[in-house]
PDB file of C-alpha atoms and ligand atoms in Angstrom:
ATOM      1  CA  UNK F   2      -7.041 -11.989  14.884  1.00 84.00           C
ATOM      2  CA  UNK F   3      -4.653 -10.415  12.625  1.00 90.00           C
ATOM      3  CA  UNK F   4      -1.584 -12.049  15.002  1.00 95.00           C
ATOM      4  CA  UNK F   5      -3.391 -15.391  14.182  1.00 96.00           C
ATOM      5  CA  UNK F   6      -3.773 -15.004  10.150  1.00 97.00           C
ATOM      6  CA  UNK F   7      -0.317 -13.578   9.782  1.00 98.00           C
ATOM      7  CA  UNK F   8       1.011 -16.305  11.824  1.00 98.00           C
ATOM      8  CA  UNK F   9      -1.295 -19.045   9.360  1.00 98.00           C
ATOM      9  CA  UNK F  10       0.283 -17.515   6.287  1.00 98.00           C
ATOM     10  CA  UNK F  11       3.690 -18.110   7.435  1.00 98.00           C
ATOM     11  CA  UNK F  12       3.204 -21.323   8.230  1.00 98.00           C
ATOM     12  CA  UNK F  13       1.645 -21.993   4.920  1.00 98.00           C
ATOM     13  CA  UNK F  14       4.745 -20.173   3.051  1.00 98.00           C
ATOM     14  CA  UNK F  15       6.824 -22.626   5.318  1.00 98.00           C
ATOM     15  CA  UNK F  16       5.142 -26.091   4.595  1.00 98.00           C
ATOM     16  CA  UNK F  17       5.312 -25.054   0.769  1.00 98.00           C
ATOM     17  CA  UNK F  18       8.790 -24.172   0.939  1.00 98.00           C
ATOM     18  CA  UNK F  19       9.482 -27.216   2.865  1.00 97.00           C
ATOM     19  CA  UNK F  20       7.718 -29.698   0.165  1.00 97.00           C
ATOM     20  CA  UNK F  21      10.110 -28.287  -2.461  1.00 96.00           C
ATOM     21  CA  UNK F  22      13.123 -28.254  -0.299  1.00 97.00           C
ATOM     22  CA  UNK F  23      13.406 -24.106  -0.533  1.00 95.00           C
ATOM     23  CA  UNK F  24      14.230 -22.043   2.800  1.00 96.00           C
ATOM     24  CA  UNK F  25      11.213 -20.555   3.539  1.00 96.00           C
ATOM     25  CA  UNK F  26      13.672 -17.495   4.209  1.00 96.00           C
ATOM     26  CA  UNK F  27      13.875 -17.195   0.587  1.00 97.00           C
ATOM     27  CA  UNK F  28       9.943 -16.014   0.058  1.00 98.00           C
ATOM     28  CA  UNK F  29       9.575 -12.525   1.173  1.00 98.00           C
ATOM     29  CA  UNK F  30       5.716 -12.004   2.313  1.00 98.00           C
ATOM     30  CA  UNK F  31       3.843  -8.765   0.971  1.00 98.00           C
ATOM     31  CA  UNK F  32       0.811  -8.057   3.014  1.00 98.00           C
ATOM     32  CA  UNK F  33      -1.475  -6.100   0.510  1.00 98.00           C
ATOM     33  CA  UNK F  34      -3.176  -3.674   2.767  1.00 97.00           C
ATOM     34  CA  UNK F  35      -5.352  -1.896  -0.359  1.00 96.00           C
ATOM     35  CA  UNK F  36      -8.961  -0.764   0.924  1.00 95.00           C
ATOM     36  CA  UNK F  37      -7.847  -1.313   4.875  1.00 95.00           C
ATOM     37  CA  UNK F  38      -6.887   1.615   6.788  1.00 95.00           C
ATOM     38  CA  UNK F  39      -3.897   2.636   8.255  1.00 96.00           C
ATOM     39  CA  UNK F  40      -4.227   1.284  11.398  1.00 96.00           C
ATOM     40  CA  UNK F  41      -4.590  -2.358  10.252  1.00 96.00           C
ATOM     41  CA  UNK F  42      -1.869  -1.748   8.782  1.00 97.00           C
ATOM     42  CA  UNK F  43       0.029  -0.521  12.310  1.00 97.00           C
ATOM     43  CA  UNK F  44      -1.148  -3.326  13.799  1.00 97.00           C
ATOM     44  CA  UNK F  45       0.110  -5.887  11.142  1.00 97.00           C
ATOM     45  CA  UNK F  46       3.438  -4.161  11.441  1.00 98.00           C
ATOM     46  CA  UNK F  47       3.831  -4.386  15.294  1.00 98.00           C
ATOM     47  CA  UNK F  48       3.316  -8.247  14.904  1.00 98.00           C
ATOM     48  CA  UNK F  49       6.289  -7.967  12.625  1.00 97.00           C
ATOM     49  CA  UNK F  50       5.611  -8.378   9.381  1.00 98.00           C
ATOM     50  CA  UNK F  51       6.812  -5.527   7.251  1.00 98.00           C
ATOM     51  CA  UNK F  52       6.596  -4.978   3.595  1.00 98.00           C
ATOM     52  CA  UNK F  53       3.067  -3.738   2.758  1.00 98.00           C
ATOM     53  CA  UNK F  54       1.676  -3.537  -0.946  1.00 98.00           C
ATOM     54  CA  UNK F  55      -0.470  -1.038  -2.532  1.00 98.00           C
ATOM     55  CA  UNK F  56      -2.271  -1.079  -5.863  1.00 97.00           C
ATOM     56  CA  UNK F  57      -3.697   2.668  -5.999  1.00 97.00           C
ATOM     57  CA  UNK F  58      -1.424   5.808  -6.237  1.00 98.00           C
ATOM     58  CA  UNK F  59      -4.629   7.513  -4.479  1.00 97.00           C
ATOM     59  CA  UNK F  60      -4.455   5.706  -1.902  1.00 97.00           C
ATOM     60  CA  UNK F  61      -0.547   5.339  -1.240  1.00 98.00           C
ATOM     61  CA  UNK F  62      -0.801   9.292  -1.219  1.00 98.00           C
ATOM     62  CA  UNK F  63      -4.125   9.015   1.627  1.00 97.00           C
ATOM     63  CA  UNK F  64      -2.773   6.382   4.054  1.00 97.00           C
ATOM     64  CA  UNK F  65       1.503   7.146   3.631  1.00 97.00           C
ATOM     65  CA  UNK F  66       2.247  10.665   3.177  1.00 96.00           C
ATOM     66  CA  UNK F  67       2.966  11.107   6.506  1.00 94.00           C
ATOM     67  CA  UNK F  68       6.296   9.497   8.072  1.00 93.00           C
ATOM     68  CA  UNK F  69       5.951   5.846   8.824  1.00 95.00           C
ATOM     69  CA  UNK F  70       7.727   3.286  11.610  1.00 97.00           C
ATOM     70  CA  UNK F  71      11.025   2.825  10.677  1.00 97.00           C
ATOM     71  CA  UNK F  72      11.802  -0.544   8.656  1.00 97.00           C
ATOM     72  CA  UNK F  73       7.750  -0.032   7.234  1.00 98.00           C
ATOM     73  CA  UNK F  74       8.079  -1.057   3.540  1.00 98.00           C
ATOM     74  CA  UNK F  75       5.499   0.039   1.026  1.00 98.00           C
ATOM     75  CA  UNK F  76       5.395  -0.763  -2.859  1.00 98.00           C
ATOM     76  CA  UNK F  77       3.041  -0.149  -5.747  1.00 98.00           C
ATOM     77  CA  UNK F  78       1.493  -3.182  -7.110  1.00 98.00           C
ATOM     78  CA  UNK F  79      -1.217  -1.893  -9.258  1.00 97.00           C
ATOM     79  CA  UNK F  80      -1.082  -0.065 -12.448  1.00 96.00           C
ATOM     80  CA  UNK F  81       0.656   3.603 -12.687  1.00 97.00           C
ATOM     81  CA  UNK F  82       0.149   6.093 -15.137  1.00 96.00           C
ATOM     82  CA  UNK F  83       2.186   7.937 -16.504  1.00 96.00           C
ATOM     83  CA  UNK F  84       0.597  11.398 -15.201  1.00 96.00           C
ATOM     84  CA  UNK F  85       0.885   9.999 -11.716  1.00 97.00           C
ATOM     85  CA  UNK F  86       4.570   9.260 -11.283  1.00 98.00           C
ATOM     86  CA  UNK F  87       5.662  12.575 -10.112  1.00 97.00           C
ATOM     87  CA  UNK F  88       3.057  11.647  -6.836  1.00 96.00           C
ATOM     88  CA  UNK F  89       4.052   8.633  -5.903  1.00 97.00           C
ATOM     89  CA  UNK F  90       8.001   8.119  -6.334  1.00 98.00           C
ATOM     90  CA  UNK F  91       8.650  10.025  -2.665  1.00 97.00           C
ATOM     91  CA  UNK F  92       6.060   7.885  -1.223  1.00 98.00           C
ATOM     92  CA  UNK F  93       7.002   4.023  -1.962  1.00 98.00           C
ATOM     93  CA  UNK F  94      10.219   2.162  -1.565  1.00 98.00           C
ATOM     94  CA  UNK F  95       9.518   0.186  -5.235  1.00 98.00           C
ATOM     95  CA  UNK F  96       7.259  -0.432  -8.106  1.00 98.00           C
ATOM     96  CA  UNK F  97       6.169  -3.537  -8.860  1.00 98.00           C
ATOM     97  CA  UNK F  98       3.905  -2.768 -11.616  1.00 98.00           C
ATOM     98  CA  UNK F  99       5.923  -1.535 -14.502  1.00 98.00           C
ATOM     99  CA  UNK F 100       4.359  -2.322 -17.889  1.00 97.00           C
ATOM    100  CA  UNK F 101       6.003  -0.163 -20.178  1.00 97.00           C
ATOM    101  CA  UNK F 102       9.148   1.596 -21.461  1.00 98.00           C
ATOM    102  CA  UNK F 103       7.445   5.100 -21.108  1.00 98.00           C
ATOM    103  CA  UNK F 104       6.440   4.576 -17.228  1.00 98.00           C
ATOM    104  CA  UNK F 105      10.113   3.582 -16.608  1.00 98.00           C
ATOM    105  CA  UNK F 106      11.321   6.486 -18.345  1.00 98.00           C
ATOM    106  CA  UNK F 107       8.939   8.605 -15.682  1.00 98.00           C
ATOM    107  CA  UNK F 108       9.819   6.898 -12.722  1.00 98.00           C
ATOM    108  CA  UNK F 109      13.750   7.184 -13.169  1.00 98.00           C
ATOM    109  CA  UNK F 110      13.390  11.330 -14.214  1.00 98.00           C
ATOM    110  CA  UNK F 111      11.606  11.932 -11.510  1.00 98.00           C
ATOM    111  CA  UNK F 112      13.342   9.484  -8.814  1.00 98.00           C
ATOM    112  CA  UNK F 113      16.862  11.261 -10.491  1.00 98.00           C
ATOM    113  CA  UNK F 114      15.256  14.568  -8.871  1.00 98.00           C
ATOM    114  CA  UNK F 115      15.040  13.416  -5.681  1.00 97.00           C
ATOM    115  CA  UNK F 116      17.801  12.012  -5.856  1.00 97.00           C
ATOM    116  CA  UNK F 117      17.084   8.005  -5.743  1.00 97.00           C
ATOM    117  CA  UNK F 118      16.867   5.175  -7.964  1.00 98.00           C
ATOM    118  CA  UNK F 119      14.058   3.254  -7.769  1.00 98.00           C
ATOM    119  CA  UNK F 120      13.778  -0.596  -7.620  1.00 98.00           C
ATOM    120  CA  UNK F 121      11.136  -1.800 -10.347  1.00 98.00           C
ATOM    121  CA  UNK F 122       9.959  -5.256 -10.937  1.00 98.00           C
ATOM    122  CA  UNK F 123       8.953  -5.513 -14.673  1.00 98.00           C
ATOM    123  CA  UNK F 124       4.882  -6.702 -14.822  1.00 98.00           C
ATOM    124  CA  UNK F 125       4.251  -9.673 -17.058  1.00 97.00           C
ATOM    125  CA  UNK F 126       0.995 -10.944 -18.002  1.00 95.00           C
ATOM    126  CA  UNK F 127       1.399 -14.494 -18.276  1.00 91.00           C
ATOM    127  CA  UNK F 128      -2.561 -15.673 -18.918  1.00 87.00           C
ATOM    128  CA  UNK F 129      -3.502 -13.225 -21.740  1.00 76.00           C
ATOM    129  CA  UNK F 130      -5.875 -11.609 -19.704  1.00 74.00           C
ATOM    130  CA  UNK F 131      -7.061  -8.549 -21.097  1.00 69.00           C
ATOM    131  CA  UNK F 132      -8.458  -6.781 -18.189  1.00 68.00           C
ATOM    132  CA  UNK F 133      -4.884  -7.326 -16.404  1.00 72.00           C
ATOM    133  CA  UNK F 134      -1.890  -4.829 -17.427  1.00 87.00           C
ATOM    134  CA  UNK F 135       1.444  -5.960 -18.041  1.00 95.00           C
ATOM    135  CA  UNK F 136       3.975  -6.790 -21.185  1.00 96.00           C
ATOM    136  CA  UNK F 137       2.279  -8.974 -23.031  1.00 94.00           C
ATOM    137  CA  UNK F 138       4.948 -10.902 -24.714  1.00 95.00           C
ATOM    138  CA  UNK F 139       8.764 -10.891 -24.627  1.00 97.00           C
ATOM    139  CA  UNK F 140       9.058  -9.180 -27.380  1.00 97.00           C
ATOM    140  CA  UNK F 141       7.833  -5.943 -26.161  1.00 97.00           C
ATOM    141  CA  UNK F 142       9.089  -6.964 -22.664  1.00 98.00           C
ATOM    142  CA  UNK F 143      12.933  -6.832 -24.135  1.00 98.00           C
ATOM    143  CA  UNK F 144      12.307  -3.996 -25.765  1.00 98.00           C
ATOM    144  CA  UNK F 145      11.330  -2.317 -23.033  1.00 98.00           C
ATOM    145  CA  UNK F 146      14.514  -3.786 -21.373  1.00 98.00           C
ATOM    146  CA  UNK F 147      17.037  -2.904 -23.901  1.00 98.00           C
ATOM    147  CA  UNK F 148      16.251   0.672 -22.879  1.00 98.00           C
ATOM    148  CA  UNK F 149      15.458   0.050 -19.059  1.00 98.00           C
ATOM    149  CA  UNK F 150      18.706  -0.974 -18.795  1.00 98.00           C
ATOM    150  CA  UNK F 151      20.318   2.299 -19.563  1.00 98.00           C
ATOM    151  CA  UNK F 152      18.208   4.275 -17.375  1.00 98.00           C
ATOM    152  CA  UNK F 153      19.557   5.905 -13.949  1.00 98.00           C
ATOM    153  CA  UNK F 154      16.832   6.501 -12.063  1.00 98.00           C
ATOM    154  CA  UNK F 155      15.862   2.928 -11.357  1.00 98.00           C
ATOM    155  CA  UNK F 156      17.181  -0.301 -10.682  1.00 98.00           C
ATOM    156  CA  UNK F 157      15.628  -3.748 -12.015  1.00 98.00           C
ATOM    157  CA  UNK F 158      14.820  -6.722  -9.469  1.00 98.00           C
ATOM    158  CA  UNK F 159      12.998  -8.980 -11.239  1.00 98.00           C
ATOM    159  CA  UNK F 160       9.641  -9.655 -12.853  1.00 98.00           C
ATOM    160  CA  UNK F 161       6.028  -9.578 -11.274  1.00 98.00           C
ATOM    161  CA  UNK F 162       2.484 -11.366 -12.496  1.00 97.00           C
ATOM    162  CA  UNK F 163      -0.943 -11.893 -11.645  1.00 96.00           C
ATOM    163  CA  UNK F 164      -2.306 -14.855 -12.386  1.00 93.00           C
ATOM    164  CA  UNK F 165      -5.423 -16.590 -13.995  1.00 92.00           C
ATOM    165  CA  UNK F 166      -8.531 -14.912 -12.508  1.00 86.00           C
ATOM    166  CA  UNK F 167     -10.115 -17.416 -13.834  1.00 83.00           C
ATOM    167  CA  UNK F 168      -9.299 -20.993 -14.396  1.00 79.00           C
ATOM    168  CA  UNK F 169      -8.164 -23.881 -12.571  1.00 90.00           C
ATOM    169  CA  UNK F 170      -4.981 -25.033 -11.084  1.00 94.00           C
ATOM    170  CA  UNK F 171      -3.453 -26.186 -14.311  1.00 95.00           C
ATOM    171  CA  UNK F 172      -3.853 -23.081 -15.413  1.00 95.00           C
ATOM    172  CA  UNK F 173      -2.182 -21.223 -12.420  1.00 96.00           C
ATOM    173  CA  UNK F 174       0.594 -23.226 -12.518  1.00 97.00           C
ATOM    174  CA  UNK F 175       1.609 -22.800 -16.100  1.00 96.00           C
ATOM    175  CA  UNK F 176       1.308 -19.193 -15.365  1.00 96.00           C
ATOM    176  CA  UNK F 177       3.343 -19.097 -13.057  1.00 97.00           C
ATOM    177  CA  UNK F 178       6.053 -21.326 -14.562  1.00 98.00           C
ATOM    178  CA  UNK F 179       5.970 -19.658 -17.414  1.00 97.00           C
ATOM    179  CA  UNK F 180       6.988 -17.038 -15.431  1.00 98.00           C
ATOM    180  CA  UNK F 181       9.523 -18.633 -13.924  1.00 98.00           C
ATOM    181  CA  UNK F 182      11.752 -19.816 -17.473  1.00 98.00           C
ATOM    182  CA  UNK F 183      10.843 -15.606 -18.254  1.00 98.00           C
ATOM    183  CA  UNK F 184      13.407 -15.421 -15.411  1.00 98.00           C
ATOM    184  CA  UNK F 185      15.982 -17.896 -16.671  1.00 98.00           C
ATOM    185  CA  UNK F 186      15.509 -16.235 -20.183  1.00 98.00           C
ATOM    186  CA  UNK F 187      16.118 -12.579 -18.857  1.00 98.00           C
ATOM    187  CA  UNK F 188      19.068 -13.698 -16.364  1.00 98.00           C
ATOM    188  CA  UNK F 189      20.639 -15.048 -19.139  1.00 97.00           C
ATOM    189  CA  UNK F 190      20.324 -12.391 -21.856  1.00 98.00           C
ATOM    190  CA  UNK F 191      20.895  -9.341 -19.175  1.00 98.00           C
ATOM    191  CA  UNK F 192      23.566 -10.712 -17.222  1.00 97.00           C
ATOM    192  CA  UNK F 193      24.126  -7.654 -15.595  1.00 97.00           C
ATOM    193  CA  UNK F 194      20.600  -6.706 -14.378  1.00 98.00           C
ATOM    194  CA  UNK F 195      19.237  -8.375 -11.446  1.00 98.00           C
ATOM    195  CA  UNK F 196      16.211 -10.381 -11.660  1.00 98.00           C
ATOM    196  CA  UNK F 197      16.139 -12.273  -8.435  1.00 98.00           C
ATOM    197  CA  UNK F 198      12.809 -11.263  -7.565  1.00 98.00           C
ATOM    198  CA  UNK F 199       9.757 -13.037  -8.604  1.00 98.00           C
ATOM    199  CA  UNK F 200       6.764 -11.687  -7.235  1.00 98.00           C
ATOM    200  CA  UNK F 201       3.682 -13.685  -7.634  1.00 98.00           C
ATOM    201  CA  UNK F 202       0.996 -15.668  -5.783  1.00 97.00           C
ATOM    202  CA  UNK F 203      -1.884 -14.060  -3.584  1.00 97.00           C
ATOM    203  CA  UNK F 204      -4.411 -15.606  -1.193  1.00 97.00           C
ATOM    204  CA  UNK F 205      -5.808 -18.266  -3.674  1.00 95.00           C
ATOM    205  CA  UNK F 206      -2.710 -19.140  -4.870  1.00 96.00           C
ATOM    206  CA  UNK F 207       0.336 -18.745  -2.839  1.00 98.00           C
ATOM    207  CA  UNK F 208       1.585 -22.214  -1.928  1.00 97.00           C
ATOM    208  CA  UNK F 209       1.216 -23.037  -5.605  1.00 97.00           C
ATOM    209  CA  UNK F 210       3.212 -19.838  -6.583  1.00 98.00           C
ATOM    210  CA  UNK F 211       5.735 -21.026  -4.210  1.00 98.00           C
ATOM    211  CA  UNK F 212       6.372 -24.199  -5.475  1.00 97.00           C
ATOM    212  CA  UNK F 213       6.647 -22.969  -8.773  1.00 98.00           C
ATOM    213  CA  UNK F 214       9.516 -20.281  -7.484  1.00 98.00           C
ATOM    214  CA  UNK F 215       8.223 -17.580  -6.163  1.00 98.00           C
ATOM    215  CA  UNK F 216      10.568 -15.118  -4.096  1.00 98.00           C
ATOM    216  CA  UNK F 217       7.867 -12.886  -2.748  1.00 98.00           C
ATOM    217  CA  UNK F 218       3.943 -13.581  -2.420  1.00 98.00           C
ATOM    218  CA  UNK F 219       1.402 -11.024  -2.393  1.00 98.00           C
ATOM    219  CA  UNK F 220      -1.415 -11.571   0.102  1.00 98.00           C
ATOM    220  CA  UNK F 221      -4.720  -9.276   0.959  1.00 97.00           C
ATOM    221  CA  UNK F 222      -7.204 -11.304   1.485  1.00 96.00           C
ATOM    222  CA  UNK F 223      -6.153 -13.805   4.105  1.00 97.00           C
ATOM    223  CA  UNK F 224      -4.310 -11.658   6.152  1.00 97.00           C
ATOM    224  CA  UNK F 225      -6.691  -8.858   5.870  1.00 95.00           C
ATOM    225  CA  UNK F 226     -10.206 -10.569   5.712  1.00 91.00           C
ATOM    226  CA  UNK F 227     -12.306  -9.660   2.860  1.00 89.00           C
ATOM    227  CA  UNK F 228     -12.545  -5.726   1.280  1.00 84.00           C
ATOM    228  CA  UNK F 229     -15.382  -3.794   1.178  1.00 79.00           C
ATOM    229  CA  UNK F 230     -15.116  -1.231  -1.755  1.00 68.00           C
ATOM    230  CA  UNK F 231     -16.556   1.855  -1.394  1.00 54.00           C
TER     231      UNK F 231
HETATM  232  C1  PLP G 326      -5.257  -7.178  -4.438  1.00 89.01           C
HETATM  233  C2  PLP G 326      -4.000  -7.707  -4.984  1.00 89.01           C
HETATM  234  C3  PLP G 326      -3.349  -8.803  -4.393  1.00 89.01           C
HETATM  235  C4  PLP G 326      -3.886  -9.554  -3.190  1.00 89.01           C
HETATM  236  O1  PLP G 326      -5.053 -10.245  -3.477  1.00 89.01           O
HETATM  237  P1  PLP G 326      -5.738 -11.241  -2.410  1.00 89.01           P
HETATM  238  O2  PLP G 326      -6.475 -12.200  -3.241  1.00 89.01           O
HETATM  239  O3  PLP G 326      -6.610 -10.406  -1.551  1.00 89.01           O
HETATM  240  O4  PLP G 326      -4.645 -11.863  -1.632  1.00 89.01           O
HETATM  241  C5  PLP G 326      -2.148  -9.211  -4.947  1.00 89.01           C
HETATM  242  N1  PLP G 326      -1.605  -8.589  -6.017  1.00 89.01           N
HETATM  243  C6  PLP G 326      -2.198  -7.528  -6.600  1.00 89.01           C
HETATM  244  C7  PLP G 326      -1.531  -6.895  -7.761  1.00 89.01           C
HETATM  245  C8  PLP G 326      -3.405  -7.051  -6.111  1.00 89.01           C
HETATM  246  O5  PLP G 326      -3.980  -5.999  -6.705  1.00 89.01           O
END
């Protein structure tokens, strides 16, 4: 079942790739394992796919505390406070969810202590969503960067978003391409930061996402079948 989905997806990533000429080689696929257990998530992995995403520090600490398969990948994706940095920087190999200077600032002191720098992508909400974190204009998001840039601990790949929950595909798209020229803008005013990573697109929306650049899609739901919270 889970062979059959994750072999679906890629074929999806590929056809989208393939209507905008991209190598589908160039869209990394994140299977977001929140509110499945561990064992899903073994059984994903031995069909091959393996970067995993996680949006609860909780639950990063419940399902990967222990030693994983080697080559497992695991990154944050949801929204990290401040107070909860010091538990989750051994645990994950990036954090895709960083929406402000002062979480930065945490992450690189306490990656610096065990000794590693940390990859970030930088979260951008691109649909003025209020229930959705993220910079909220860029602004605040150079800001942020002026003094990201200086800090040790962690390294900058790129820029994440969410998109519309609501809305229609209009919507998503300009989301996401809006998104996408927050790339060009960054490359070209911190040349020497890397921000080749643009993380966006889930179940609903990942073709879309695609075509509109994505490097890495995030996707739960269709891999996973649908969560039951608890
Ligand atoms: C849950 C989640 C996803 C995946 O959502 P699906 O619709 O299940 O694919 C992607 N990104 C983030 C940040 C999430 O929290």
């Amino acid at each position: 079942m889970v062979q059959k989905r994750l072999e679906e997806t890629l074929g999806e990533i590929e056809r989208a790739a393939a209507s905008i000429g991209r190598a589908p080689s160039s869209i990394q696929l994140m299977a977001v394992s929140k509110t499945h257990p561990y064992e899903e998530i073994l059984e994903l992995f031995g069909c091959g796919q393996f970067l995993f995403g996680e949006n609860r520090v909780q639950e990063v600490v419940e399902k990967f505390s222990s030693p994983r398969p080697e080559g497992m990948r695991v990154h944050l994706i949801g929204h990290l406070q401040s107070n909860k940095v010091k538990k989750i920087v051994g645990l994950v190999d990036a954090i895709d969810s960083v929406d402000s200077l002062k979480v930065a600032s945490k992450i690189s002191e306490a990656s610096l202590a065990l000794n590693k720098r940390m990859p970030i992508l930088l979260q951008y909400n691109t649909s003025e969503e209020d229930s959705k974190s993220g910079f909220e204009n860029e602004a605040s998001l150079y800001e942020a960067l002026d003094s990201i840039a200086q800090l040790q601990g962690v390294t900058v790949r790129g820029l994440m978003t969410i998109g519309p929950l609501h809305g229609g595909e209009e919507e998503t798209r300009k989301a996401f391409s809006l998104l996408r020229a927050l790339q060009d803008s960054c490359i070209s005013r911190y040349p020497h930061l890397d921000f080749s990573t643009l993380s966006m697109g889930m179940s609903g929306d990942f073709p879309l996402a695609i075509r509109e650049g994505a490097t890495m899609v995030r996707v739960g739901t269709r891999l996973f079948g649908k969560r039951e919270y608890l």
